[in-house]
């Protein structure tokens, strides 16, 4: 039986797993347009570290990410990239600081590791970039199942979630530089929020949190504080999330992917409106 939404921490159980805080106090000099004096101040700045995903001792990819909720990140990334097919194929996990970065040491089943070695990609991950180094178009535009969730939601519930999300972005409130992804119940109540310097990473962390918590991704909707690229739509479909709402615009390829896989896609979500691009059957009048 799937876990109830209340069993999943709204935000990560710890900020960084004891490795590194999500923000650092940094000094700067304030330069005014009409200066009268030099002002030195300090404020929190978001941390960004290289995180190496190492599967069964094999280094697969390095992603620039916020050093928070890394177990969620590893699980979500492994699921949305097709490295594992279910949570049960990830058998062990360890975070290890290495120099200026972090290794996420992930043990996966022999079957999954065999698939990984056969379809391995050589890529260098970057903030906001998830397809760098893909060796073929087949890997980028991989086959995905069509969504079959009968979940429906009213626009008022999506607006409710959008209104509530800023107050739950704990790190972004002090750094103003992180993306967030949230999973929400049918009434707009936010079940979980994950943040990261990279929009893809934030969504992977959220998907990993849902999988770890045993939450049925097909019985809710996701809100992302970024544009909806093809990859964001692809991640939603991979995770079985039937409705995706983005605060910024979608790409044409994202709209086409959503339409062909029955993903309900809303974008340019604002306080008074949003645009429905695909999957109208799930939106209640």
Short mmCIF file of C-alpha atoms in Angstrom, two decimals:
data_model
loop_
_atom_site.label_atom_id
_atom_site.label_comp_id
_atom_site.label_asym_id
_atom_site.label_seq_id
_atom_site.Cartn_x
_atom_site.Cartn_y
_atom_site.Cartn_z
CA UNK A 1 0.00 0.00 0.00
CA UNK A 2 1.24 3.47 -0.84
CA UNK A 3 2.23 5.67 2.05
CA UNK A 4 -0.01 8.53 3.05
CA UNK A 5 1.17 12.04 2.13
CA UNK A 6 1.59 12.91 5.81
CA UNK A 7 4.29 10.23 6.14
CA UNK A 8 6.62 12.13 3.80
CA UNK A 9 8.65 15.05 5.17
CA UNK A 10 7.51 18.27 3.51
CA UNK A 11 11.14 19.25 3.12
CA UNK A 12 14.31 17.18 3.44
CA UNK A 13 14.85 15.42 6.76
CA UNK A 14 18.19 17.23 7.01
CA UNK A 15 19.64 20.16 5.16
CA UNK A 16 22.77 18.44 3.90
CA UNK A 17 23.23 15.13 5.65
CA UNK A 18 25.90 16.74 7.82
CA UNK A 19 28.21 17.33 4.87
CA UNK A 20 27.83 20.97 3.94
CA UNK A 21 25.25 23.69 4.65
CA UNK A 22 23.03 24.76 1.72
CA UNK A 23 24.21 28.37 1.97
CA UNK A 24 27.32 30.26 3.05
CA UNK A 25 27.66 33.77 4.47
CA UNK A 26 29.60 35.83 1.92
CA UNK A 27 30.82 39.43 2.18
CA UNK A 28 30.30 41.89 -0.66
CA UNK A 29 30.65 45.59 -1.35
CA UNK A 30 27.48 47.48 -2.18
CA UNK A 31 27.99 49.89 -5.09
CA UNK A 32 25.27 52.49 -5.36
CA UNK A 33 24.45 54.46 -8.48
CA UNK A 34 25.06 57.70 -6.58
CA UNK A 35 27.65 56.68 -4.01
CA UNK A 36 28.10 58.60 -0.80
CA UNK A 37 30.17 55.98 1.01
CA UNK A 38 31.49 52.46 0.55
CA UNK A 39 29.33 49.83 2.22
CA UNK A 40 30.46 46.32 3.05
CA UNK A 41 27.77 43.82 3.87
CA UNK A 42 27.25 40.05 4.05
CA UNK A 43 24.43 37.74 3.05
CA UNK A 44 23.77 34.02 2.51
CA UNK A 45 24.74 32.68 -0.93
CA UNK A 46 23.60 29.28 -2.21
CA UNK A 47 26.21 26.52 -2.21
CA UNK A 48 26.87 24.63 -5.46
CA UNK A 49 29.06 21.53 -5.42
CA UNK A 50 30.00 18.78 -7.88
CA UNK A 51 28.16 15.58 -7.01
CA UNK A 52 29.49 12.41 -8.66
CA UNK A 53 27.00 9.59 -9.17
CA UNK A 54 29.05 6.41 -8.71
CA UNK A 55 27.25 3.15 -9.47
CA UNK A 56 28.79 -0.05 -8.12
CA UNK A 57 32.17 1.68 -8.13
CA UNK A 58 31.77 3.06 -11.67
CA UNK A 59 31.69 6.87 -11.91
CA UNK A 60 28.83 7.69 -14.27
CA UNK A 61 28.13 11.41 -14.17
CA UNK A 62 29.01 14.59 -12.27
CA UNK A 63 26.18 17.02 -11.61
CA UNK A 64 26.50 20.52 -10.16
CA UNK A 65 23.93 20.57 -7.36
CA UNK A 66 22.94 21.91 -3.97
CA UNK A 67 24.34 19.67 -1.20
CA UNK A 68 20.92 18.80 0.22
CA UNK A 69 18.61 15.76 0.03
CA UNK A 70 21.25 13.80 -1.85
CA UNK A 71 19.67 10.41 -1.25
CA UNK A 72 16.45 11.71 -2.84
CA UNK A 73 18.57 13.11 -5.68
CA UNK A 74 20.38 9.84 -6.31
CA UNK A 75 17.16 7.81 -6.33
CA UNK A 76 15.21 10.30 -8.44
CA UNK A 77 18.03 10.72 -10.96
CA UNK A 78 18.45 6.94 -11.23
CA UNK A 79 14.72 6.50 -11.88
CA UNK A 80 14.21 9.34 -14.36
CA UNK A 81 17.36 8.45 -16.32
CA UNK A 82 16.18 4.84 -16.61
CA UNK A 83 19.21 3.47 -14.75
CA UNK A 84 16.88 1.60 -12.41
CA UNK A 85 13.27 0.62 -13.03
CA UNK A 86 12.11 0.72 -9.41
CA UNK A 87 13.28 1.73 -5.95
CA UNK A 88 14.03 -1.94 -5.14
CA UNK A 89 16.92 -1.96 -7.64
CA UNK A 90 18.83 0.59 -5.53
CA UNK A 91 20.23 -1.59 -2.77
CA UNK A 92 22.60 0.72 -0.86
CA UNK A 93 23.63 4.37 -0.72
CA UNK A 94 26.47 6.32 0.90
CA UNK A 95 27.51 9.98 0.74
CA UNK A 96 31.25 10.59 0.87
CA UNK A 97 33.04 13.97 0.74
CA UNK A 98 35.90 13.85 -1.78
CA UNK A 99 38.07 16.96 -2.09
CA UNK A 100 35.84 19.90 -2.97
CA UNK A 101 32.99 17.65 -4.06
CA UNK A 102 30.77 14.78 -2.98
CA UNK A 103 30.50 11.19 -4.17
CA UNK A 104 27.09 9.59 -4.05
CA UNK A 105 28.09 5.93 -3.88
CA UNK A 106 25.11 3.97 -5.14
CA UNK A 107 24.76 0.20 -5.20
CA UNK A 108 22.28 -1.15 -7.72
CA UNK A 109 21.22 -4.65 -8.67
CA UNK A 110 23.39 -6.65 -11.07
CA UNK A 111 20.58 -6.48 -13.65
CA UNK A 112 20.42 -2.69 -13.46
CA UNK A 113 24.21 -2.37 -13.54
CA UNK A 114 24.35 -4.54 -16.65
CA UNK A 115 21.82 -2.21 -18.33
CA UNK A 116 23.84 0.81 -17.24
CA UNK A 117 27.07 -0.52 -18.74
CA UNK A 118 25.30 -1.35 -22.01
CA UNK A 119 23.67 2.06 -22.39
CA UNK A 120 26.21 4.20 -20.56
CA UNK A 121 26.48 7.86 -21.41
CA UNK A 122 29.66 9.89 -21.10
CA UNK A 123 28.46 13.27 -19.92
CA UNK A 124 29.45 16.16 -17.71
CA UNK A 125 26.43 17.50 -15.86
CA UNK A 126 25.93 21.21 -15.46
CA UNK A 127 23.37 23.39 -13.76
CA UNK A 128 20.28 23.46 -15.95
CA UNK A 129 21.73 20.99 -18.44
CA UNK A 130 20.67 17.38 -18.46
CA UNK A 131 21.40 16.11 -21.97
CA UNK A 132 25.08 17.08 -22.29
CA UNK A 133 27.03 14.20 -23.77
CA UNK A 134 24.11 12.02 -24.84
CA UNK A 135 25.57 9.82 -27.55
CA UNK A 136 22.48 9.35 -29.74
CA UNK A 137 19.04 10.81 -30.39
CA UNK A 138 17.52 7.51 -29.27
CA UNK A 139 18.95 8.13 -25.81
CA UNK A 140 17.64 11.71 -25.69
CA UNK A 141 14.17 10.86 -27.04
CA UNK A 142 13.79 7.50 -25.35
CA UNK A 143 10.56 5.55 -25.36
CA UNK A 144 8.28 6.29 -22.42
CA UNK A 145 4.98 4.74 -21.32
CA UNK A 146 1.74 6.64 -21.81
CA UNK A 147 0.29 7.94 -18.57
CA UNK A 148 -2.92 6.22 -17.51
CA UNK A 149 -3.80 8.08 -14.31
CA UNK A 150 -7.42 9.16 -13.96
CA UNK A 151 -6.44 11.90 -11.51
CA UNK A 152 -8.29 15.20 -11.99
CA UNK A 153 -7.67 18.61 -10.46
CA UNK A 154 -9.39 21.99 -10.37
CA UNK A 155 -7.50 25.14 -11.38
CA UNK A 156 -8.25 26.58 -7.92
CA UNK A 157 -6.20 23.78 -6.33
CA UNK A 158 -3.22 24.54 -8.56
CA UNK A 159 -3.46 28.24 -7.65
CA UNK A 160 -3.61 27.26 -3.98
CA UNK A 161 -0.35 25.33 -4.32
CA UNK A 162 1.31 28.16 -6.24
CA UNK A 163 0.34 30.62 -3.51
CA UNK A 164 1.68 28.36 -0.74
CA UNK A 165 4.97 27.33 -2.37
CA UNK A 166 7.14 30.46 -1.83
CA UNK A 167 6.79 30.23 1.95
CA UNK A 168 8.01 26.60 1.83
CA UNK A 169 11.17 27.35 -0.16
CA UNK A 170 13.32 27.54 2.95
CA UNK A 171 16.72 28.01 1.32
CA UNK A 172 15.52 30.16 -1.55
CA UNK A 173 13.99 32.60 0.93
CA UNK A 174 17.48 33.51 2.12
CA UNK A 175 19.50 33.04 -1.10
CA UNK A 176 16.98 33.94 -3.86
CA UNK A 177 18.74 31.61 -6.29
CA UNK A 178 17.22 28.12 -6.02
CA UNK A 179 14.57 26.36 -8.04
CA UNK A 180 11.89 24.30 -6.34
CA UNK A 181 9.68 21.36 -7.27
CA UNK A 182 6.61 20.46 -5.23
CA UNK A 183 4.20 17.52 -5.23
CA UNK A 184 0.64 18.38 -4.31
CA UNK A 185 -2.57 16.60 -3.38
CA UNK A 186 -5.83 17.07 -5.31
CA UNK A 187 -6.93 19.90 -3.02
CA UNK A 188 -3.70 21.84 -3.62
CA UNK A 189 -2.10 20.91 -0.32
CA UNK A 190 1.67 20.57 -0.73
CA UNK A 191 2.94 17.10 0.16
CA UNK A 192 6.67 17.65 -0.41
CA UNK A 193 9.10 20.33 -1.64
CA UNK A 194 12.68 19.95 -2.81
CA UNK A 195 15.10 22.76 -3.79
CA UNK A 196 18.27 22.93 -5.85
CA UNK A 197 20.38 25.33 -7.92
CA UNK A 198 19.39 23.22 -10.94
CA UNK A 199 15.74 22.87 -11.98
CA UNK A 200 16.31 19.29 -13.17
CA UNK A 201 17.98 18.41 -9.87
CA UNK A 202 15.10 19.84 -7.82
CA UNK A 203 12.63 17.71 -9.78
CA UNK A 204 14.80 14.59 -9.45
CA UNK A 205 15.04 15.17 -5.69
CA UNK A 206 11.26 15.44 -5.47
CA UNK A 207 10.73 12.28 -7.52
CA UNK A 208 13.25 10.45 -5.34
CA UNK A 209 11.48 11.64 -2.19
CA UNK A 210 8.16 10.32 -3.50
CA UNK A 211 9.71 6.95 -4.33
CA UNK A 212 11.45 6.69 -0.96
CA UNK A 213 8.23 7.60 0.85
CA UNK A 214 6.08 5.17 -1.14
CA UNK A 215 3.86 8.02 -2.35
CA UNK A 216 1.66 7.31 -5.39
CA UNK A 217 2.90 9.86 -7.92
CA UNK A 218 -0.17 9.22 -10.07
CA UNK A 219 -2.49 10.69 -7.45
CA UNK A 220 -1.35 14.30 -7.40
CA UNK A 221 0.28 17.05 -9.42
CA UNK A 222 3.68 18.74 -9.53
CA UNK A 223 4.55 22.43 -9.57
CA UNK A 224 7.97 23.64 -10.76
CA UNK A 225 9.40 27.17 -10.40
CA UNK A 226 11.03 27.16 -13.82
CA UNK A 227 10.30 26.82 -17.48
CA UNK A 228 9.05 23.45 -18.69
CA UNK A 229 11.64 22.02 -21.04
CA UNK A 230 11.38 18.67 -22.79
CA UNK A 231 13.40 17.07 -19.99
CA UNK A 232 11.07 18.29 -17.26
CA UNK A 233 8.09 16.81 -19.10
CA UNK A 234 10.09 13.62 -19.64
CA UNK A 235 10.85 13.35 -15.92
CA UNK A 236 7.18 13.82 -15.00
CA UNK A 237 6.15 11.05 -17.40
CA UNK A 238 8.94 8.74 -16.19
CA UNK A 239 7.76 9.21 -12.60
CA UNK A 240 4.08 8.74 -13.46
CA UNK A 241 3.08 12.29 -12.44
CA UNK A 242 -0.06 13.08 -14.49
CA UNK A 243 -0.22 16.89 -14.13
CA UNK A 244 2.70 19.32 -14.32
CA UNK A 245 2.37 23.07 -13.76
CA UNK A 246 5.29 25.40 -14.50
CA UNK A 247 5.59 29.06 -13.60
CA UNK A 248 7.40 29.83 -16.85
CA UNK A 249 6.86 28.89 -20.48
CA UNK A 250 7.17 25.44 -22.07
CA UNK A 251 9.14 24.52 -25.15
CA UNK A 252 7.37 23.20 -28.23
CA UNK A 253 9.01 19.78 -27.81
CA UNK A 254 7.75 19.61 -24.22
CA UNK A 255 4.19 20.33 -25.40
CA UNK A 256 4.43 17.67 -28.11
CA UNK A 257 5.79 15.11 -25.62
CA UNK A 258 3.02 15.93 -23.14
CA UNK A 259 0.31 15.57 -25.79
CA UNK A 260 1.65 12.23 -27.08
CA UNK A 261 2.01 10.72 -23.59
CA UNK A 262 -1.18 12.09 -21.98
CA UNK A 263 0.63 14.44 -19.60
CA UNK A 264 -1.50 17.39 -18.52
CA UNK A 265 0.79 20.38 -18.98
CA UNK A 266 0.10 23.86 -17.66
CA UNK A 267 2.56 26.72 -17.87
CA UNK A 268 2.97 30.44 -17.28
CA UNK A 269 1.07 29.86 -14.05
CA UNK A 270 0.30 33.19 -12.41
CA UNK A 271 -1.82 34.36 -9.47
CA UNK A 272 -4.79 35.02 -11.76
CA UNK A 273 -4.30 32.67 -14.72
CA UNK A 274 -2.43 29.78 -16.30
CA UNK A 275 -2.19 28.34 -19.79
CA UNK A 276 -3.27 24.75 -20.51
CA UNK A 277 -1.18 23.23 -23.32
CA UNK A 278 -2.06 19.51 -23.16
CA UNK A 279 -4.19 16.98 -21.29
CA UNK A 280 -7.38 18.98 -20.78
CA UNK A 281 -9.30 15.88 -19.64
CA UNK A 282 -7.73 16.08 -16.16
CA UNK A 283 -8.74 19.67 -15.50
CA UNK A 284 -12.06 19.95 -13.67
CA UNK A 285 -14.35 22.75 -14.86
#
